[in-house]
Structures are given as structure tokens and as C-alpha cells.
Amino acid sequence: MGKSVKMQSLEFKNEGFLSNSRLGLQWNLQDCNFYPGGGLFASVSQMGNNENGGFKLPCADLLVKYVSLPEGFKILGMTEEEKGLVNKKKKSGLRLKIKISNPSLRRLISGGVAGAISRTAVAPLETIRTHLMVGSSGHSSTEVFHNIMKTEGWKGLFRGNFVNVIRVAPSKAIELFVYDTVNKNLSPKPGEQPRLPVPPSLVAGACAGVSSTLVTYPLELVKTRLTIQRDVYNGLLDAFVKILQEGGVGELYRGLTPSLIGVIPYAAANYCAYDTLRKVYRKIFKQERIGNIETLLIGSAAGAISSTATFPLEVARKHMQVGAVSGRQVYNNVLHALASILEQEGIQGLYKGLGPSCLKLVPAAGISFMCYEACKRILVEKEEDA
């Protein structure tokens, strides 16, 4: 006579067992292992009873690793630290971390990467701005753009960009390194009195601008000559040699004085505005960490403030760098250049090219700060650093 058998469904218990009181089945996932020869589905004869009367589940380690378990189901043998690591990975997602123990090297690499990316992104605007400042291809951004496209095509918009990256990458690396180092040393610790009557970021920014300019100025001059006198030089090395032959080493530093005079207020205002806006953001939103988009906007705003305030000095510097090209007037110093431009073209001459300049400098500053902060988060001292 047949007997009907009723099977009760398996239940999850808080102790971490799959059990059924009627059938006497009990799975302890801690004791589960892989049975060679049986693959993922071992035969019944291979799954022997353990001392508690249960049977082992094959490939439990794969189950634990790849299968999401219901809430309240506890896996024996998995420590709290391991579970916390799994939860952290689920929340944070994939994170790229590169271990570099030297903090100075981390800053230099971050600054170099930030400079290269930001300048390449705005290279066409830089080319248009340079032509507009010296009036070599038109008197408006649209006219300059059409003339470049007609004569050289898209390559013309990126002419001199390789030299620019070579110059900007080490320049930005030195600049951001000096700023970070000086700012941290001058900033008072919690509870201390301010060491300076002015914001530390103001002094740190000025030091950063002067340091980077002194080191990389010859490359900037060569880049400007390559952009304007495209038929005179055959490349970077040829430009260096011919400039040295024409005027010696001093020719490589033509216009250095207005550059230094211009970079001090620009860098000081730029970094001070950036630091101030970051502090305001933290105070308003009450959060310490600032995201990439927020950093981009803050850096762009800082670039707009500083570039507008110091633009006349930038115009004078470009005029002095070009020198006597195409019969242009040679200026004795920055005051002579400013006075001559003001006399010949009026106040608008000192701000010629401000529009494309801001279009180039504002996003460049934002991208640079964003890439710098992002790289600093990627390059960590220890592998477990956040």
C-alpha cells in the first residue's frame, strides 16, 4: 500500500542553516567544499553525511562569492571584516588606485597630467586667442577661425600644441606642487593663529606662478613663435637654434618681465579664488569632499576672475614675445608696451581677445583643477587609502 509523503519547504534560520524538521536535512555552508570528480553537481554517493547528519553542498565558495543571499541569511565562516569589504565594494564600485609613497612625486605627476589634458582640450581656442592678440589673421574670433581653416584646416587649430603640452605639463606640475607645498606649510593648524596677514593661498599662488614661469618660459616663447611664424621654422629644435642665433639666450626670455609681473597677480588671484570658493562650498553644503563636477565649476570661476583682472598684462607680454615680426614695433619694457597699445588702439586694445581668452582659460583652469584633484585621489600612499 502506497504512503503519501508530504515535504515541507526549506526554511532559512538565523543560525545560518538551511533546514527542514520533517526531512532531517541540515546544510552548514561553512563545511561545504568541492568534490573532485563530481564537478559542480556531485552524485548522491559522493555527498556523505557529516557528523551532524547533514550533507555537504559542493562549490560553496563560488556560491558565497557570486550569489546574492536573502536578507537575514547568515553564512557561517564569513567574518565581519569580509562582509564589510563585500558591502564596501558594492557601494563604491570599481576604483582605480596606484600606490606612490612619495607625496611630492604624487603632486608632480598629478599636476603634469592635469596640465597636459587641460591644454590639449582647449588648444584651438589658444591658437585663435594668440592670432587675435597680435592681429595676424583677422580682427574677430570668427574671422581668425575661418582664415585658419581656409589655409591650414583642422591641423592649424592645433599647431604648436605638442610644444604647448611639453611646456604646460612640467609647468603645471611645478606650479601645483609649489602651491600645495607652500599653502600647507603656511596654513595654520587647527587652534593656531594665522601666520600671515593675508590668506596663505594668495602667497602660495604667487610663488607657484613665479616658479613655473622661470622654468618653462623659453618653451612658451618658442610655442608662440611657431604659432605666428609658421613658415619660418621647421619644428621645435629648429626654432630654438634660429632664435639662439638671432639674439642669443636672452632672446629666449624676451618678454619675461611682463610675464613675471602678470603671472604674480594672476596666479595669486587664481589660487586664492579657488581656495576661497572651495571653503565656501564646504561651509554651505557641509561636506568635506568635493566632487569632480563641483571642482570643475569652482576652478572655472577662479580662472574667470583671475584672467579678467590681469588680461592687459597678457596682451603686452604677447606683443613683446613676437618682437619685430612683420615690421612690428619693438617695446622696451612692459610700461612702454602698455602705453603704446593704449595710445594706438585705445582701452579696447588692452582687452583685445578677452572673449576667446576667457573661453580658453576658464575651462582650462576648471579642467586642470578637476584632473589634479582626481589624480591625487588615484595616486595614493597606501593601497588601502581612500
GROMACS .gro file of C-alpha atoms in nm:
model
  386
    1MET     CA    1   0.000   0.000   0.000
    2GLY     CA    2   0.148   0.330  -0.102
    3LYS     CA    3   0.207   0.602   0.150
    4SER     CA    4   0.188   0.966   0.061
    5VAL     CA    5   0.486   1.177   0.169
    6LYS     CA    6   0.446   1.548   0.238
    7MET     CA    7   0.763   1.757   0.201
    8GLN     CA    8   0.787   2.082   0.386
    9SER     CA    9   0.972   2.367   0.218
   10LEU     CA   10   1.320   2.459   0.333
   11GLU     CA   11   1.345   2.748   0.573
   12PHE     CA   12   1.622   2.997   0.641
   13LYS     CA   13   1.723   3.013   1.004
   14ASN     CA   14   1.912   3.287   1.180
   15GLU     CA   15   2.190   3.046   1.273
   16GLY     CA   16   2.292   3.021   0.909
   17PHE     CA   17   2.148   2.673   0.830
   18LEU     CA   18   1.912   2.554   0.563
   19SER     CA   19   1.694   2.307   0.747
   20ASN     CA   20   1.377   2.101   0.735
   21SER     CA   21   1.248   1.945   1.051
   22ARG     CA   22   1.045   1.675   0.878
   23LEU     CA   23   1.322   1.551   0.648
   24GLY     CA   24   1.604   1.599   0.891
   25LEU     CA   25   1.811   1.790   0.636
   26GLN     CA   26   2.057   2.048   0.755
   27TRP     CA   27   2.312   2.234   0.543
   28ASN     CA   28   2.604   2.405   0.706
   29LEU     CA   29   2.765   2.618   0.436
   30GLN     CA   30   3.085   2.652   0.638
   31ASP     CA   31   3.153   2.283   0.593
   32CYS     CA   32   3.078   2.279   0.221
   33ASN     CA   33   3.360   2.207  -0.021
   34PHE     CA   34   3.434   2.095  -0.371
   35TYR     CA   35   3.428   1.729  -0.457
   36PRO     CA   36   3.682   1.646  -0.726
   37GLY     CA   37   3.550   1.412  -0.984
   38GLY     CA   38   3.192   1.521  -0.932
   39GLY     CA   39   3.210   1.870  -1.077
   40LEU     CA   40   2.954   2.122  -0.965
   41PHE     CA   41   2.684   1.852  -0.931
   42ALA     CA   42   2.831   1.564  -0.732
   43SER     CA   43   2.647   1.233  -0.713
   44VAL     CA   44   2.449   1.134  -0.408
   45SER     CA   45   2.702   0.871  -0.312
   46GLN     CA   46   2.979   1.132  -0.307
   47MET     CA   47   2.790   1.360  -0.068
   48GLY     CA   48   2.844   1.167   0.250
   49ASN     CA   49   2.675   1.250   0.577
   50ASN     CA   50   2.871   1.453   0.826
   51GLU     CA   51   2.872   1.411   1.198
   52ASN     CA   52   2.555   1.617   1.235
   53GLY     CA   53   2.361   1.403   0.992
   54GLY     CA   54   2.360   1.664   0.718
   55PHE     CA   55   2.526   1.659   0.375
   56LYS     CA   56   2.774   1.897   0.215
   57LEU     CA   57   2.700   2.141  -0.066
   58PRO     CA   58   2.961   2.144  -0.346
   59CYS     CA   59   3.129   2.469  -0.456
   60ALA     CA   60   3.007   2.666  -0.159
   61ASP     CA   61   3.291   2.913  -0.207
   62LEU     CA   62   3.157   3.002  -0.552
   63LEU     CA   63   2.808   3.037  -0.408
   64VAL     CA   64   2.931   3.273  -0.141
   65LYS     CA   65   3.130   3.478  -0.391
   66TYR     CA   66   2.882   3.518  -0.675
   67VAL     CA   67   2.531   3.459  -0.540
   68SER     CA   68   2.345   3.732  -0.352
   69LEU     CA   69   2.175   3.585  -0.046
   70PRO     CA   70   1.843   3.697   0.104
   71GLU     CA   71   1.842   3.948   0.386
   72GLY     CA   72   1.879   3.784   0.724
   73PHE     CA   73   2.059   3.478   0.584
   74LYS     CA   74   2.394   3.442   0.754
   75ILE     CA   75   2.685   3.248   0.607
   76LEU     CA   76   2.894   3.067   0.864
   77GLY     CA   77   3.267   3.106   0.816
   78MET     CA   78   3.247   3.459   0.669
   79THR     CA   79   3.397   3.712   0.906
   80GLU     CA   80   3.254   4.056   0.972
   81GLU     CA   81   3.558   4.212   0.804
   82GLU     CA   82   3.500   4.011   0.485
   83LYS     CA   83   3.132   4.103   0.478
   84GLY     CA   84   3.222   4.468   0.529
   85LEU     CA   85   3.465   4.451   0.238
   86VAL     CA   86   3.198   4.300   0.012
   87ASN     CA   87   2.946   4.568   0.111
   88LYS     CA   88   3.203   4.842   0.056
   89LYS     CA   89   3.280   4.714  -0.294
   90LYS     CA   90   2.910   4.701  -0.379
   91LYS     CA   91   2.861   5.059  -0.266
   92SER     CA   92   3.173   5.217  -0.408
   93GLY     CA   93   3.209   5.024  -0.733
   94LEU     CA   94   3.537   4.996  -0.921
   95ARG     CA   95   3.811   5.228  -0.804
   96LEU     CA   96   4.149   5.273  -0.966
   97LYS     CA   97   4.432   5.319  -0.720
   98ILE     CA   98   4.804   5.349  -0.792
   99LYS     CA   99   5.042   5.327  -0.499
  100ILE     CA  100   5.307   5.602  -0.489
  101SER     CA  101   5.455   5.653  -0.145
  102ASN     CA  102   5.636   5.983  -0.214
  103PRO     CA  103   5.389   6.272  -0.167
  104SER     CA  104   5.599   6.514  -0.374
  105LEU     CA  105   5.603   6.272  -0.666
  106ARG     CA  106   5.226   6.228  -0.639
  107ARG     CA  107   5.176   6.603  -0.667
  108LEU     CA  108   5.416   6.640  -0.960
  109ILE     CA  109   5.255   6.357  -1.159
  110SER     CA  110   4.905   6.485  -1.085
  111GLY     CA  111   4.999   6.835  -1.196
  112GLY     CA  112   5.164   6.714  -1.516
  113VAL     CA  113   4.864   6.503  -1.616
  114ALA     CA  114   4.625   6.788  -1.534
  115GLY     CA  115   4.823   7.035  -1.743
  116ALA     CA  116   4.852   6.808  -2.048
  117ILE     CA  117   4.481   6.720  -2.053
  118SER     CA  118   4.354   7.073  -1.994
  119ARG     CA  119   4.574   7.238  -2.257
  120THR     CA  120   4.501   6.982  -2.526
  121ALA     CA  121   4.129   7.025  -2.467
  122VAL     CA  122   4.145   7.399  -2.534
  123ALA     CA  123   4.426   7.406  -2.795
  124PRO     CA  124   4.206   7.551  -3.076
  125LEU     CA  125   4.095   7.838  -2.853
  126GLU     CA  126   4.457   7.905  -2.757
  127THR     CA  127   4.554   7.930  -3.125
  128ILE     CA  128   4.268   8.170  -3.204
  129ARG     CA  129   4.349   8.379  -2.898
  130THR     CA  130   4.716   8.416  -2.993
  131HIS     CA  131   4.634   8.521  -3.351
  132LEU     CA  132   4.372   8.765  -3.226
  133MET     CA  133   4.609   8.930  -2.978
  134VAL     CA  134   4.870   9.012  -3.240
  135GLY     CA  135   4.621   9.065  -3.526
  136SER     CA  136   4.793   8.827  -3.768
  137SER     CA  137   4.486   8.652  -3.914
  138GLY     CA  138   4.187   8.875  -3.850
  139HIS     CA  139   4.016   9.103  -3.604
  140SER     CA  140   3.750   8.871  -3.463
  141SER     CA  141   3.735   8.514  -3.339
  142THR     CA  142   3.514   8.410  -3.632
  143GLU     CA  143   3.742   8.571  -3.888
  144VAL     CA  144   4.054   8.412  -3.739
  145PHE     CA  145   3.884   8.072  -3.728
  146HIS     CA  146   3.777   8.089  -4.094
  147ASN     CA  147   4.122   8.206  -4.208
  148ILE     CA  148   4.295   7.921  -4.025
  149MET     CA  149   4.051   7.664  -4.159
  150LYS     CA  150   4.089   7.801  -4.514
  151THR     CA  151   4.470   7.798  -4.514
  152GLU     CA  152   4.560   7.505  -4.288
  153GLY     CA  153   4.248   7.313  -4.195
  154TRP     CA  154   4.191   7.146  -3.858
  155LYS     CA  155   4.562   7.088  -3.809
  156GLY     CA  156   4.612   7.463  -3.800
  157LEU     CA  157   4.397   7.490  -3.488
  158PHE     CA  158   4.631   7.250  -3.308
  159ARG     CA  159   4.953   7.396  -3.446
  160GLY     CA  160   5.210   7.418  -3.168
  161ASN     CA  161   5.001   7.204  -2.932
  162PHE     CA  162   5.276   6.944  -2.890
  163VAL     CA  163   5.516   7.216  -2.782
  164ASN     CA  164   5.243   7.359  -2.563
  165VAL     CA  165   5.191   7.024  -2.388
  166ILE     CA  166   5.566   6.982  -2.341
  167ARG     CA  167   5.571   7.326  -2.182
  168VAL     CA  168   5.248   7.311  -1.986
  169ALA     CA  169   5.285   6.963  -1.837
  170PRO     CA  170   5.605   7.040  -1.640
  171SER     CA  171   5.488   7.397  -1.581
  172LYS     CA  172   5.159   7.288  -1.426
  173ALA     CA  173   5.335   7.011  -1.234
  174ILE     CA  174   5.577   7.261  -1.079
  175GLU     CA  175   5.302   7.518  -1.025
  176LEU     CA  176   5.060   7.287  -0.843
  177PHE     CA  177   5.342   7.122  -0.649
  178VAL     CA  178   5.473   7.458  -0.522
  179TYR     CA  179   5.121   7.580  -0.444
  180ASP     CA  180   5.026   7.271  -0.245
  181THR     CA  181   5.357   7.264  -0.058
  182VAL     CA  182   5.370   7.635   0.031
  183ASN     CA  183   5.000   7.653   0.115
  184LYS     CA  184   5.020   7.358   0.355
  185ASN     CA  185   5.330   7.499   0.526
  186LEU     CA  186   5.180   7.847   0.567
  187SER     CA  187   4.829   7.742   0.665
  188PRO     CA  188   4.776   7.742   1.042
  189LYS     CA  189   4.683   7.417   1.211
  190PRO     CA  190   4.351   7.390   1.399
  191GLY     CA  191   4.370   7.616   1.704
  192GLU     CA  192   4.671   7.815   1.583
  193GLN     CA  193   4.679   8.182   1.497
  194PRO     CA  194   4.725   8.279   1.129
  195ARG     CA  195   5.091   8.316   1.039
  196LEU     CA  196   5.033   8.580   0.771
  197PRO     CA  197   4.808   8.887   0.748
  198VAL     CA  198   4.693   8.764   0.405
  199PRO     CA  199   4.544   8.429   0.300
  200PRO     CA  200   4.816   8.162   0.264
  201SER     CA  201   4.674   8.060  -0.073
  202LEU     CA  202   4.747   8.413  -0.206
  203VAL     CA  203   5.118   8.384  -0.128
  204ALA     CA  204   5.131   8.020  -0.234
  205GLY     CA  205   4.971   8.103  -0.569
  206ALA     CA  206   5.220   8.381  -0.639
  207CYS     CA  207   5.514   8.153  -0.554
  208ALA     CA  208   5.370   7.880  -0.775
  209GLY     CA  209   5.329   8.112  -1.074
  210VAL     CA  210   5.680   8.257  -1.048
  211SER     CA  211   5.843   7.914  -1.011
  212SER     CA  212   5.673   7.759  -1.311
  213THR     CA  213   5.732   8.065  -1.530
  214LEU     CA  214   6.106   8.081  -1.464
  215VAL     CA  215   6.150   7.714  -1.551
  216THR     CA  216   5.935   7.688  -1.863
  217TYR     CA  217   5.931   8.036  -2.020
  218PRO     CA  218   6.163   7.958  -2.317
  219LEU     CA  219   5.926   7.683  -2.433
  220GLU     CA  220   5.633   7.923  -2.419
  221LEU     CA  221   5.820   8.176  -2.632
  222VAL     CA  222   5.911   7.910  -2.889
  223LYS     CA  223   5.550   7.792  -2.897
  224THR     CA  224   5.432   8.147  -2.967
  225ARG     CA  225   5.686   8.189  -3.248
  226LEU     CA  226   5.584   7.855  -3.403
  227THR     CA  227   5.219   7.961  -3.397
  228ILE     CA  228   5.275   8.304  -3.555
  229GLN     CA  229   5.573   8.241  -3.786
  230ARG     CA  230   5.466   7.902  -3.921
  231ASP     CA  231   5.673   7.936  -4.242
  232VAL     CA  232   5.998   8.039  -4.071
  233TYR     CA  233   6.064   7.735  -3.852
  234ASN     CA  234   6.057   7.366  -3.930
  235GLY     CA  235   5.996   7.245  -3.578
  236LEU     CA  236   6.080   7.285  -3.213
  237LEU     CA  237   6.454   7.224  -3.242
  238ASP     CA  238   6.488   7.442  -3.549
  239ALA     CA  239   6.307   7.725  -3.372
  240PHE     CA  240   6.537   7.700  -3.071
  241VAL     CA  241   6.851   7.708  -3.285
  242LYS     CA  242   6.739   8.001  -3.501
  243ILE     CA  243   6.621   8.206  -3.203
  244LEU     CA  244   6.955   8.150  -3.030
  245GLN     CA  245   7.140   8.251  -3.345
  246GLU     CA  246   6.933   8.567  -3.383
  247GLY     CA  247   6.953   8.702  -3.029
  248GLY     CA  248   7.134   8.461  -2.802
  249VAL     CA  249   6.998   8.318  -2.476
  250GLY     CA  250   6.839   8.649  -2.386
  251GLU     CA  251   6.608   8.616  -2.688
  252LEU     CA  252   6.454   8.305  -2.531
  253TYR     CA  253   6.348   8.520  -2.235
  254ARG     CA  254   6.213   8.815  -2.432
  255GLY     CA  255   5.901   8.939  -2.254
  256LEU     CA  256   5.992   8.762  -1.928
  257THR     CA  257   5.944   9.076  -1.719
  258PRO     CA  258   5.580   9.135  -1.815
  259SER     CA  259   5.526   8.763  -1.780
  260LEU     CA  260   5.651   8.766  -1.422
  261ILE     CA  261   5.460   9.085  -1.347
  262GLY     CA  262   5.149   8.932  -1.499
  263VAL     CA  263   5.180   8.585  -1.350
  264ILE     CA  264   5.210   8.703  -0.990
  265PRO     CA  265   4.867   8.870  -0.969
  266TYR     CA  266   4.712   8.608  -1.200
  267ALA     CA  267   4.836   8.302  -1.010
  268ALA     CA  268   4.775   8.465  -0.673
  269ALA     CA  269   4.418   8.560  -0.766
  270ASN     CA  270   4.353   8.225  -0.934
  271TYR     CA  271   4.461   8.004  -0.645
  272CYS     CA  272   4.321   8.233  -0.379
  273ALA     CA  273   3.983   8.239  -0.553
  274TYR     CA  274   3.993   7.861  -0.594
  275ASP     CA  275   4.077   7.803  -0.229
  276THR     CA  276   3.815   8.054  -0.111
  277LEU     CA  277   3.539   7.907  -0.329
  278ARG     CA  278   3.619   7.556  -0.203
  279LYS     CA  279   3.589   7.673   0.158
  280VAL     CA  280   3.260   7.847   0.082
  281TYR     CA  281   3.128   7.531  -0.086
  282ARG     CA  282   3.219   7.317   0.216
  283LYS     CA  283   3.057   7.565   0.451
  284ILE     CA  284   2.733   7.592   0.253
  285PHE     CA  285   2.686   7.223   0.174
  286LYS     CA  286   2.850   7.096   0.495
  287GLN     CA  287   3.057   6.827   0.327
  288GLU     CA  288   3.432   6.787   0.321
  289ARG     CA  289   3.473   6.606  -0.009
  290ILE     CA  290   3.409   6.799  -0.330
  291GLY     CA  291   3.307   6.609  -0.644
  292ASN     CA  292   3.463   6.636  -0.989
  293ILE     CA  293   3.184   6.847  -1.140
  294GLU     CA  294   3.189   7.088  -0.845
  295THR     CA  295   3.568   7.115  -0.873
  296LEU     CA  296   3.535   7.187  -1.246
  297LEU     CA  297   3.289   7.472  -1.181
  298ILE     CA  298   3.490   7.616  -0.892
  299GLY     CA  299   3.813   7.608  -1.093
  300SER     CA  300   3.643   7.768  -1.393
  301ALA     CA  301   3.506   8.050  -1.179
  302ALA     CA  302   3.852   8.111  -1.029
  303GLY     CA  303   4.001   8.121  -1.379
  304ALA     CA  304   3.743   8.376  -1.496
  305ILE     CA  305   3.817   8.608  -1.205
  306SER     CA  306   4.195   8.598  -1.240
  307SER     CA  307   4.214   8.615  -1.621
  308THR     CA  308   3.985   8.918  -1.646
  309ALA     CA  309   4.182   9.108  -1.382
  310THR     CA  310   4.523   9.055  -1.544
  311PHE     CA  311   4.444   9.041  -1.916
  312PRO     CA  312   4.614   9.372  -2.021
  313LEU     CA  313   4.949   9.240  -1.897
  314GLU     CA  314   4.894   8.923  -2.101
  315VAL     CA  315   4.840   9.133  -2.416
  316ALA     CA  316   5.160   9.329  -2.351
  317ARG     CA  317   5.353   9.007  -2.297
  318LYS     CA  318   5.239   8.858  -2.629
  319HIS     CA  319   5.335   9.175  -2.815
  320MET     CA  320   5.683   9.170  -2.662
  321GLN     CA  321   5.729   8.800  -2.738
  322VAL     CA  322   5.652   8.846  -3.107
  323GLY     CA  323   5.917   9.116  -3.125
  324ALA     CA  324   5.987   9.278  -3.463
  325VAL     CA  325   5.797   9.018  -3.667
  326SER     CA  326   5.649   9.166  -3.988
  327GLY     CA  327   5.782   9.511  -3.908
  328ARG     CA  328   5.610   9.533  -3.570
  329GLN     CA  329   5.723   9.781  -3.307
  330VAL     CA  330   5.976   9.658  -3.053
  331TYR     CA  331   5.885   9.758  -2.699
  332ASN     CA  332   6.145   9.845  -2.435
  333ASN     CA  333   5.951   9.727  -2.133
  334VAL     CA  334   5.602   9.640  -2.015
  335LEU     CA  335   5.506  10.001  -1.942
  336HIS     CA  336   5.618  10.104  -2.290
  337ALA     CA  337   5.411   9.823  -2.442
  338LEU     CA  338   5.100   9.910  -2.240
  339ALA     CA  339   5.132  10.282  -2.318
  340SER     CA  340   5.188  10.222  -2.692
  341ILE     CA  341   4.891   9.984  -2.723
  342LEU     CA  342   4.671  10.225  -2.529
  343GLU     CA  343   4.778  10.517  -2.750
  344GLN     CA  344   4.733  10.333  -3.080
  345GLU     CA  345   4.422  10.124  -3.011
  346GLY     CA  346   4.264  10.269  -2.700
  347ILE     CA  347   4.139  10.081  -2.397
  348GLN     CA  348   3.985   9.812  -2.615
  349GLY     CA  349   4.332   9.727  -2.743
  350LEU     CA  350   4.431   9.614  -2.394
  351TYR     CA  351   4.138   9.372  -2.389
  352LYS     CA  352   4.156   9.252  -2.749
  353GLY     CA  353   4.097   8.879  -2.742
  354LEU     CA  354   3.943   8.873  -2.394
  355GLY     CA  355   3.643   8.673  -2.517
  356PRO     CA  356   3.836   8.380  -2.668
  357SER     CA  357   4.089   8.413  -2.388
  358CYS     CA  358   3.820   8.352  -2.128
  359LEU     CA  359   3.672   8.077  -2.343
  360LYS     CA  360   4.012   7.910  -2.330
  361LEU     CA  361   4.139   7.998  -1.982
  362VAL     CA  362   3.816   7.942  -1.790
  363PRO     CA  363   3.755   7.580  -1.894
  364ALA     CA  364   4.131   7.513  -1.891
  365ALA     CA  365   4.150   7.622  -1.528
  366GLY     CA  366   3.847   7.412  -1.436
  367ILE     CA  367   3.971   7.102  -1.619
  368SER     CA  368   4.317   7.145  -1.470
  369PHE     CA  369   4.193   7.163  -1.111
  370MET     CA  370   3.950   6.876  -1.167
  371CYS     CA  371   4.216   6.648  -1.317
  372TYR     CA  372   4.462   6.742  -1.044
  373GLU     CA  373   4.225   6.655  -0.762
  374ALA     CA  374   4.117   6.335  -0.939
  375CYS     CA  375   4.477   6.223  -0.993
  376LYS     CA  376   4.558   6.287  -0.629
  377ARG     CA  377   4.277   6.051  -0.533
  378ILE     CA  378   4.407   5.785  -0.774
  379LEU     CA  379   4.771   5.815  -0.668
  380VAL     CA  380   4.766   5.707  -0.304
  381GLU     CA  381   5.035   5.642  -0.046
  382LYS     CA  382   4.894   5.304   0.055
  383GLU     CA  383   4.678   5.061  -0.135
  384GLU     CA  384   4.403   5.083   0.125
  385ASP     CA  385   4.386   5.465   0.115
  386ALA     CA  386   4.051   5.605   0.010
   0.00000   0.00000   0.00000
